[in-house]
């Protein structure tokens, strides 16, 4: 037996596609639609048009002006059609155009459906377009979701296309955030910004992402020769717009490594006074740790943690045993981190294993930290996550402490571990 056509399908086919018994013609972008006022009045746009004293309320043919360049004929076809059917299948590649049409026609249900589609299809290729469109059309929840995706994936989903699309204001938000998943250390954030700035300044460059750093170094070296070594690139006319982004680098965790400090000095991107200020700050912090009995943070200062903590991370490709170290600035703490049997353990390293620098040998040292774990699918969508929240941990010499016990049911590998550390007392910071 043939299945009877549903009422919804009949209405869509007969009234919308065939235009039977139409009482109004809508013209836009060179196309015409034979439609029905009673259906169009579901739209706030047309409901207002057909009520009151507007001239269109008595017209049989209405010519629509389309001020939004995102709207095309295909988007209008789907938007008009949505008034005649129960559900609409939205192609992610068309969602921005459809959202624009839905917003113009004031179709709240369709706007919401576009927003849900965008949230479900955020990738490295769509995230910037979605973020910008969400800002234009007032979808705050989509904008928030895109920002979360970028904070989680910026350091692991880098590409030429993504870096060209990331605006200065958006990159500033990302780099300033304590929620940025940093892999491995702050120096990697600096390197990412250098690549990004090069691609912003030379958008015509189209090589592979593996070549970007070499090309960027060569390009900035040429600029140094032009300036004669007297002006930092960010102080030049070309670089000045990027100053607010680089200002959010946590330089105290870059200059603690000799190789990294040399690269930053060689690049001459940053104003010299930025670096001299940080060198001074860290020298005084070391003296206070060694000579003034600064044993580290004693209480949670969320503002200080979010603005000044060391951001570092690690990727665990598969389940197993792992051990690595996060030294911070060596005078503060040499921390061994172990992942084994679903436990994450912090150990203060002072005597049992070789450690460089002037690691404090005070009997007890405290750190403020937040540990986060997350796993993602291939598109960067979060599958699961865990966090310790902000905590204070006090360790004696070579003491170890379990900081997280993981439920295997919540874990999917690869697993990303990110930590924020603060190991000097905020009130004793050199810049306070």
Coordinates of C-alpha atoms in Angstrom, one line a residue:
X1 CA 0.0 0.0 0.0
X2 CA 1.2 3.5 -0.7
X3 CA 1.8 5.6 2.4
X4 CA -0.4 8.6 2.6
X5 CA 1.4 11.9 2.2
X6 CA 1.5 13.7 5.6
X7 CA -0.4 17.0 5.9
X8 CA 2.9 18.9 6.4
X9 CA 4.4 17.5 3.2
X10 CA 1.2 18.2 1.3
X11 CA 1.2 21.8 2.5
X12 CA 4.8 22.3 1.6
X13 CA 4.5 20.8 -1.8
X14 CA 1.1 22.3 -2.8
X15 CA 1.2 25.7 -1.2
X16 CA 4.9 26.6 -1.1
X17 CA 6.5 24.8 -4.0
X18 CA 3.5 24.9 -6.3
X19 CA 2.2 28.3 -5.0
X20 CA -1.5 27.2 -5.3
X21 CA -4.0 29.8 -4.0
X22 CA -1.3 32.3 -3.5
X23 CA -2.5 35.7 -2.4
X24 CA 0.9 37.6 -2.4
X25 CA 4.0 37.5 -4.5
X26 CA 7.4 38.2 -2.8
X27 CA 10.2 39.5 -5.0
X28 CA 13.8 39.6 -3.9
X29 CA 17.3 39.2 -5.5
X30 CA 15.8 38.6 -8.9
X31 CA 13.5 35.8 -7.8
X32 CA 9.8 35.5 -7.1
X33 CA 7.8 33.4 -4.6
X34 CA 4.0 32.9 -4.7
X35 CA 3.2 32.7 -1.1
X36 CA 0.3 33.2 1.4
X37 CA -0.1 36.0 3.9
X38 CA -1.5 33.7 6.6
X39 CA 1.7 31.7 6.6
X40 CA 4.0 34.7 6.2
X41 CA 2.5 36.2 9.3
X42 CA 4.4 33.7 11.4
X43 CA 7.4 35.9 10.6
X44 CA 7.7 39.0 12.8
X45 CA 8.9 40.9 9.8
X46 CA 5.8 40.2 7.6
X47 CA 3.4 40.3 10.6
X48 CA 4.4 44.0 11.1
X49 CA 4.4 44.7 7.4
X50 CA 0.8 43.4 6.9
X51 CA -0.7 45.1 9.9
X52 CA -1.4 48.8 10.5
X53 CA -1.0 51.5 7.9
X54 CA 2.0 50.2 5.9
X55 CA 1.4 50.4 2.2
X56 CA 2.5 46.8 1.8
X57 CA -0.5 45.6 3.8
X58 CA -2.8 46.1 0.7
X59 CA -0.3 45.1 -2.0
X60 CA -0.3 41.8 -3.9
X61 CA 3.3 42.1 -5.0
X62 CA 6.0 43.1 -2.5
X63 CA 9.6 43.8 -3.4
X64 CA 12.0 43.1 -0.6
X65 CA 15.2 45.1 -0.1
X66 CA 18.0 42.8 1.1
X67 CA 20.6 44.9 2.9
X68 CA 22.6 42.0 4.2
X69 CA 25.2 40.6 1.8
X70 CA 25.1 37.2 3.6
X71 CA 21.6 36.6 2.4
X72 CA 21.2 34.9 -1.0
X73 CA 18.3 33.3 -2.9
X74 CA 19.0 29.8 -1.6
X75 CA 18.8 31.1 2.0
X76 CA 15.5 32.9 1.3
X77 CA 14.1 29.7 -0.3
X78 CA 14.8 27.7 2.9
X79 CA 13.6 30.5 5.2
X80 CA 10.3 31.0 3.3
X81 CA 9.9 27.2 3.1
X82 CA 10.3 26.8 6.9
X83 CA 7.0 28.6 7.3
X84 CA 5.2 25.7 5.5
X85 CA 6.8 22.7 7.2
X86 CA 7.5 21.3 10.6
X87 CA 11.2 20.8 10.3
X88 CA 14.1 22.1 8.3
X89 CA 17.4 20.3 7.5
X90 CA 20.2 22.8 7.7
X91 CA 23.4 22.3 5.8
X92 CA 26.3 23.5 8.0
X93 CA 27.9 25.1 4.9
X94 CA 24.8 27.2 4.5
X95 CA 24.0 28.0 8.1
X96 CA 25.4 31.5 8.2
X97 CA 23.4 32.6 5.1
X98 CA 20.3 31.0 6.5
X99 CA 20.8 32.7 9.9
X100 CA 21.1 36.0 8.2
X101 CA 17.8 35.4 6.4
X102 CA 16.1 34.2 9.5
X103 CA 17.2 37.2 11.5
X104 CA 16.0 39.6 8.8
X105 CA 12.6 37.9 8.7
X106 CA 12.5 37.5 12.5
X107 CA 12.0 33.8 12.5
X108 CA 12.9 32.9 16.1
X109 CA 12.5 29.2 15.7
X110 CA 14.8 29.1 12.7
X111 CA 17.3 31.4 14.4
X112 CA 17.5 29.0 17.3
X113 CA 17.9 26.0 15.0
X114 CA 20.7 27.7 13.2
X115 CA 22.4 28.4 16.5
X116 CA 22.2 24.7 17.5
X117 CA 23.6 23.6 14.2
X118 CA 26.5 26.0 14.6
X119 CA 27.3 24.7 18.1
X120 CA 27.4 21.1 16.8
X121 CA 29.6 21.8 13.8
X122 CA 32.4 24.0 15.2
X123 CA 35.8 23.0 13.6
X124 CA 39.0 24.8 12.8
X125 CA 37.5 25.7 9.4
X126 CA 34.2 27.1 10.8
X127 CA 35.0 28.6 14.2
X128 CA 36.0 32.1 13.2
X129 CA 33.2 32.5 10.7
X130 CA 30.7 31.3 13.3
X131 CA 32.2 33.5 16.0
X132 CA 31.9 36.6 13.8
X133 CA 28.4 35.7 12.6
X134 CA 27.3 35.0 16.2
X135 CA 28.4 38.5 17.1
X136 CA 26.7 40.1 14.2
X137 CA 23.3 38.3 14.8
X138 CA 23.3 38.3 18.5
X139 CA 23.8 34.6 19.3
X140 CA 25.8 35.0 22.5
X141 CA 25.7 31.2 23.3
X142 CA 27.3 30.4 19.9
X143 CA 29.9 33.1 20.4
X144 CA 30.7 31.6 23.9
X145 CA 30.9 28.1 22.4
X146 CA 33.3 29.2 19.7
X147 CA 35.5 31.0 22.3
X148 CA 35.6 27.8 24.4
X149 CA 36.6 25.7 21.3
X150 CA 39.5 28.1 20.5
X151 CA 40.7 28.1 24.1
X152 CA 40.8 24.3 24.1
X153 CA 42.2 23.9 20.6
X154 CA 44.2 26.9 19.6
X155 CA 47.5 25.3 20.5
X156 CA 46.7 21.9 18.9
X157 CA 44.7 22.8 15.8
X158 CA 46.9 25.5 14.3
X159 CA 46.7 26.0 10.6
X160 CA 47.5 28.7 8.0
X161 CA 43.7 29.2 7.4
X162 CA 42.8 29.5 11.1
X163 CA 45.7 31.9 11.9
X164 CA 44.7 34.2 8.9
X165 CA 41.1 34.3 10.2
X166 CA 41.8 35.1 13.8
X167 CA 41.3 38.8 14.4
X168 CA 43.5 40.9 16.7
X169 CA 40.7 41.3 19.2
X170 CA 39.8 37.6 19.3
X171 CA 43.5 36.6 19.7
X172 CA 43.8 39.1 22.5
X173 CA 40.9 37.4 24.4
X174 CA 42.5 33.9 23.9
X175 CA 46.1 34.9 24.9
X176 CA 44.9 36.7 28.0
X177 CA 42.8 33.8 29.3
X178 CA 43.9 31.5 32.1
X179 CA 41.7 28.9 30.4
X180 CA 43.9 28.6 27.3
X181 CA 45.1 25.0 27.0
X182 CA 48.8 25.7 26.7
X183 CA 51.0 22.9 25.2
X184 CA 53.8 22.7 26.3
X185 CA 54.9 25.9 27.9
X186 CA 54.4 29.7 27.6
X187 CA 57.2 29.9 25.0
X188 CA 55.0 27.9 22.7
X189 CA 52.4 30.7 23.0
X190 CA 55.0 33.2 22.0
X191 CA 55.9 31.1 19.0
X192 CA 52.3 30.7 18.0
X193 CA 51.8 34.5 18.1
X194 CA 54.9 35.1 16.0
X195 CA 53.4 32.8 13.3
X196 CA 50.0 34.3 13.6
X197 CA 51.3 37.9 13.3
X198 CA 53.3 37.0 10.2
X199 CA 50.2 35.5 8.5
X200 CA 48.2 38.6 9.5
X201 CA 50.8 40.8 7.9
X202 CA 51.4 38.6 4.8
X203 CA 48.0 37.1 4.1
X204 CA 49.0 36.2 0.6
X205 CA 51.5 33.5 1.9
X206 CA 50.1 30.0 1.2
X207 CA 52.8 27.5 2.1
X208 CA 52.3 24.6 4.5
X209 CA 52.0 25.3 8.2
X210 CA 55.3 23.5 8.9
X211 CA 57.1 26.2 6.9
X212 CA 55.5 29.2 8.7
X213 CA 58.0 29.6 11.5
X214 CA 61.0 29.6 9.1
X215 CA 59.3 32.1 6.8
X216 CA 58.2 34.2 9.8
X217 CA 61.7 34.3 11.2
X218 CA 63.2 35.3 7.8
X219 CA 60.5 38.0 7.3
X220 CA 61.0 39.5 10.8
X221 CA 64.8 39.3 10.3
X222 CA 64.4 41.4 7.2
X223 CA 62.4 44.0 9.2
X224 CA 65.2 44.1 11.8
X225 CA 67.7 45.0 9.1
X226 CA 65.4 47.7 7.8
X227 CA 65.0 49.2 11.3
X228 CA 68.8 49.0 12.1
X229 CA 68.2 47.2 15.4
X230 CA 67.0 50.3 17.2
X231 CA 63.3 49.7 17.2
X232 CA 61.4 46.6 18.4
X233 CA 59.0 45.4 15.7
X234 CA 55.9 45.9 17.9
X235 CA 56.9 49.6 18.2
X236 CA 57.0 50.0 14.4
X237 CA 54.1 51.2 12.3
X238 CA 53.5 47.7 11.0
X239 CA 53.6 46.0 14.4
X240 CA 51.9 48.6 16.7
X241 CA 48.4 47.1 16.2
X242 CA 49.7 43.8 17.7
X243 CA 51.0 45.3 20.9
X244 CA 47.8 44.6 23.0
X245 CA 48.0 40.9 22.1
X246 CA 51.7 40.3 22.9
X247 CA 51.2 42.3 26.1
X248 CA 49.3 39.3 27.6
X249 CA 52.2 37.0 27.2
X250 CA 53.4 35.8 30.6
X251 CA 57.0 36.7 30.0
X252 CA 58.3 35.7 33.4
X253 CA 57.8 32.0 32.4
X254 CA 59.6 32.5 29.0
X255 CA 62.8 34.2 30.2
X256 CA 63.4 31.4 32.8
X257 CA 64.7 29.2 30.0
X258 CA 68.0 30.3 28.4
X259 CA 67.2 29.1 24.9
X260 CA 63.8 30.8 25.0
X261 CA 65.3 34.0 26.3
X262 CA 67.8 34.1 23.5
X263 CA 65.2 33.6 20.9
X264 CA 63.1 36.4 22.3
X265 CA 66.1 38.7 22.4
X266 CA 67.1 37.8 18.9
X267 CA 63.7 38.3 17.4
X268 CA 63.5 41.9 18.8
X269 CA 59.7 41.8 18.5
X270 CA 59.0 43.0 22.1
X271 CA 59.8 46.5 23.5
X272 CA 63.1 46.3 25.4
X273 CA 61.5 47.9 28.5
X274 CA 59.0 44.9 28.7
X275 CA 61.9 42.5 29.0
X276 CA 64.0 44.6 31.4
X277 CA 61.0 45.0 33.7
X278 CA 60.4 41.2 33.8
X279 CA 64.1 40.5 34.4
X280 CA 64.1 42.8 37.3
X281 CA 60.8 41.4 38.6
X282 CA 62.1 37.8 38.6
X283 CA 65.5 38.7 40.1
X284 CA 63.7 40.3 43.1
X285 CA 61.3 37.4 43.4
X286 CA 64.3 35.0 43.6
X287 CA 65.9 37.1 46.3
X288 CA 62.7 37.1 48.3
X289 CA 62.3 33.4 48.0
X290 CA 65.9 32.7 49.1
X291 CA 66.3 35.4 51.7
X292 CA 63.0 36.7 52.9
X293 CA 61.2 33.4 53.8
X294 CA 58.6 33.5 51.1
X295 CA 57.2 30.0 51.2
X296 CA 54.7 30.6 48.5
X297 CA 51.0 31.4 48.3
X298 CA 49.0 30.8 51.5
X299 CA 45.5 31.5 50.2
X300 CA 43.7 31.4 46.9
X301 CA 43.9 34.7 45.0
X302 CA 41.8 34.0 42.0
X303 CA 42.6 37.2 40.2
X304 CA 46.3 36.7 40.7
X305 CA 46.1 33.1 39.5
X306 CA 44.1 33.9 36.4
X307 CA 46.3 36.8 35.4
X308 CA 49.8 35.7 36.4
X309 CA 49.9 31.9 36.8
X310 CA 52.3 29.8 34.8
X311 CA 50.3 28.0 32.0
X312 CA 51.7 24.6 30.9
X313 CA 50.3 21.4 29.5
X314 CA 51.0 17.9 28.3
X315 CA 49.5 15.5 25.8
X316 CA 49.2 11.8 26.8
X317 CA 48.8 9.8 23.6
X318 CA 47.6 6.6 25.3
X319 CA 47.2 5.2 28.8
X320 CA 50.4 4.2 30.5
X321 CA 53.0 5.6 32.9
X322 CA 54.4 9.1 32.4
X323 CA 56.7 11.4 34.3
X324 CA 57.8 14.9 33.4
X325 CA 58.7 18.1 35.2
X326 CA 57.3 21.6 35.3
X327 CA 60.1 23.8 36.8
X328 CA 58.5 27.2 36.6
X329 CA 61.3 29.6 37.5
X330 CA 63.7 27.2 39.2
X331 CA 64.0 29.2 42.4
X332 CA 60.3 28.6 43.1
X333 CA 59.8 24.9 42.7
X334 CA 61.1 22.0 40.7
X335 CA 58.0 19.9 40.3
X336 CA 57.9 16.3 39.1
X337 CA 54.6 15.2 37.7
X338 CA 53.7 11.5 37.4
X339 CA 50.7 9.9 35.7
X340 CA 50.4 6.3 36.7
X341 CA 47.5 3.9 37.5
X342 CA 45.0 6.7 36.9
X343 CA 46.6 8.9 39.5
X344 CA 48.3 12.3 38.9
X345 CA 51.0 12.9 41.5
X346 CA 53.0 16.1 42.2
X347 CA 56.4 15.7 43.8
X348 CA 58.7 18.5 45.0
X349 CA 62.1 17.7 43.7
X350 CA 65.0 19.1 45.8
X351 CA 67.6 16.4 46.6
X352 CA 66.8 13.0 45.2
X353 CA 67.1 13.9 41.5
X354 CA 69.3 16.4 39.7
X355 CA 67.8 19.8 39.4
X356 CA 69.1 23.0 37.8
X357 CA 69.2 26.5 39.1
X358 CA 68.7 27.7 42.7
X359 CA 65.8 25.5 43.7
X360 CA 64.6 26.7 47.1
X361 CA 65.6 24.3 49.9
X362 CA 63.3 25.8 52.5
X363 CA 61.7 23.0 54.6
X364 CA 58.2 23.7 53.2
X365 CA 57.0 25.3 50.0
X366 CA 53.5 26.1 48.9
X367 CA 52.0 26.4 45.4
X368 CA 48.6 27.5 44.2
X369 CA 47.4 25.5 41.2
X370 CA 44.5 24.3 39.1
X371 CA 44.8 21.1 37.2
X372 CA 42.5 20.4 34.2
X373 CA 42.2 17.3 32.1
X374 CA 40.2 16.9 28.9
X375 CA 39.9 14.7 25.8
X376 CA 38.5 15.8 22.4
X377 CA 37.3 14.2 19.3
X378 CA 38.9 14.7 15.9
X379 CA 37.1 18.0 15.3
X380 CA 38.1 19.4 18.7
X381 CA 34.8 18.9 20.4
X382 CA 35.3 18.1 24.1
X383 CA 34.3 14.6 25.1
X384 CA 35.1 14.7 28.8
X385 CA 36.9 16.9 31.3
X386 CA 37.9 17.1 34.9
X387 CA 39.3 19.8 37.1
X388 CA 40.7 20.1 40.6
X389 CA 39.6 23.7 40.9
X390 CA 42.0 26.2 42.5
X391 CA 43.9 24.7 45.4
X392 CA 46.9 25.3 47.7
X393 CA 49.4 22.5 48.1
X394 CA 52.2 22.6 50.7
X395 CA 55.1 20.2 50.1
X396 CA 58.2 19.3 52.2
X397 CA 61.5 18.4 50.6
X398 CA 60.9 15.5 48.1
X399 CA 57.4 15.0 49.3
X400 CA 54.8 13.7 46.8
X401 CA 51.1 14.2 46.8
X402 CA 48.2 12.7 44.8
X403 CA 46.4 15.6 43.3
X404 CA 43.8 13.7 41.2
X405 CA 42.4 10.2 41.0
X406 CA 40.8 9.6 37.6
X407 CA 37.8 7.5 36.9
X408 CA 38.6 5.3 33.9
X409 CA 35.0 5.6 32.6
X410 CA 35.5 9.3 32.1
X411 CA 38.8 9.1 30.2
X412 CA 39.3 8.9 26.4
X413 CA 42.8 9.1 25.0
X414 CA 44.6 11.1 23.8
X415 CA 44.3 13.0 27.1
X416 CA 45.3 16.7 27.5
X417 CA 46.6 17.9 30.9
X418 CA 46.8 21.6 31.5
X419 CA 47.9 23.3 34.8
X420 CA 48.0 26.8 36.1
X421 CA 50.7 27.4 38.8
X422 CA 51.5 30.3 41.1
X423 CA 54.5 29.6 43.4
X424 CA 55.3 33.1 44.8
X425 CA 53.1 35.0 47.3
X426 CA 51.1 37.7 45.4
X427 CA 51.8 40.3 48.0
X428 CA 55.6 39.7 47.5
X429 CA 55.7 40.1 43.7
X430 CA 58.3 42.5 42.6
X431 CA 55.8 44.6 40.6
X432 CA 53.4 45.0 43.5

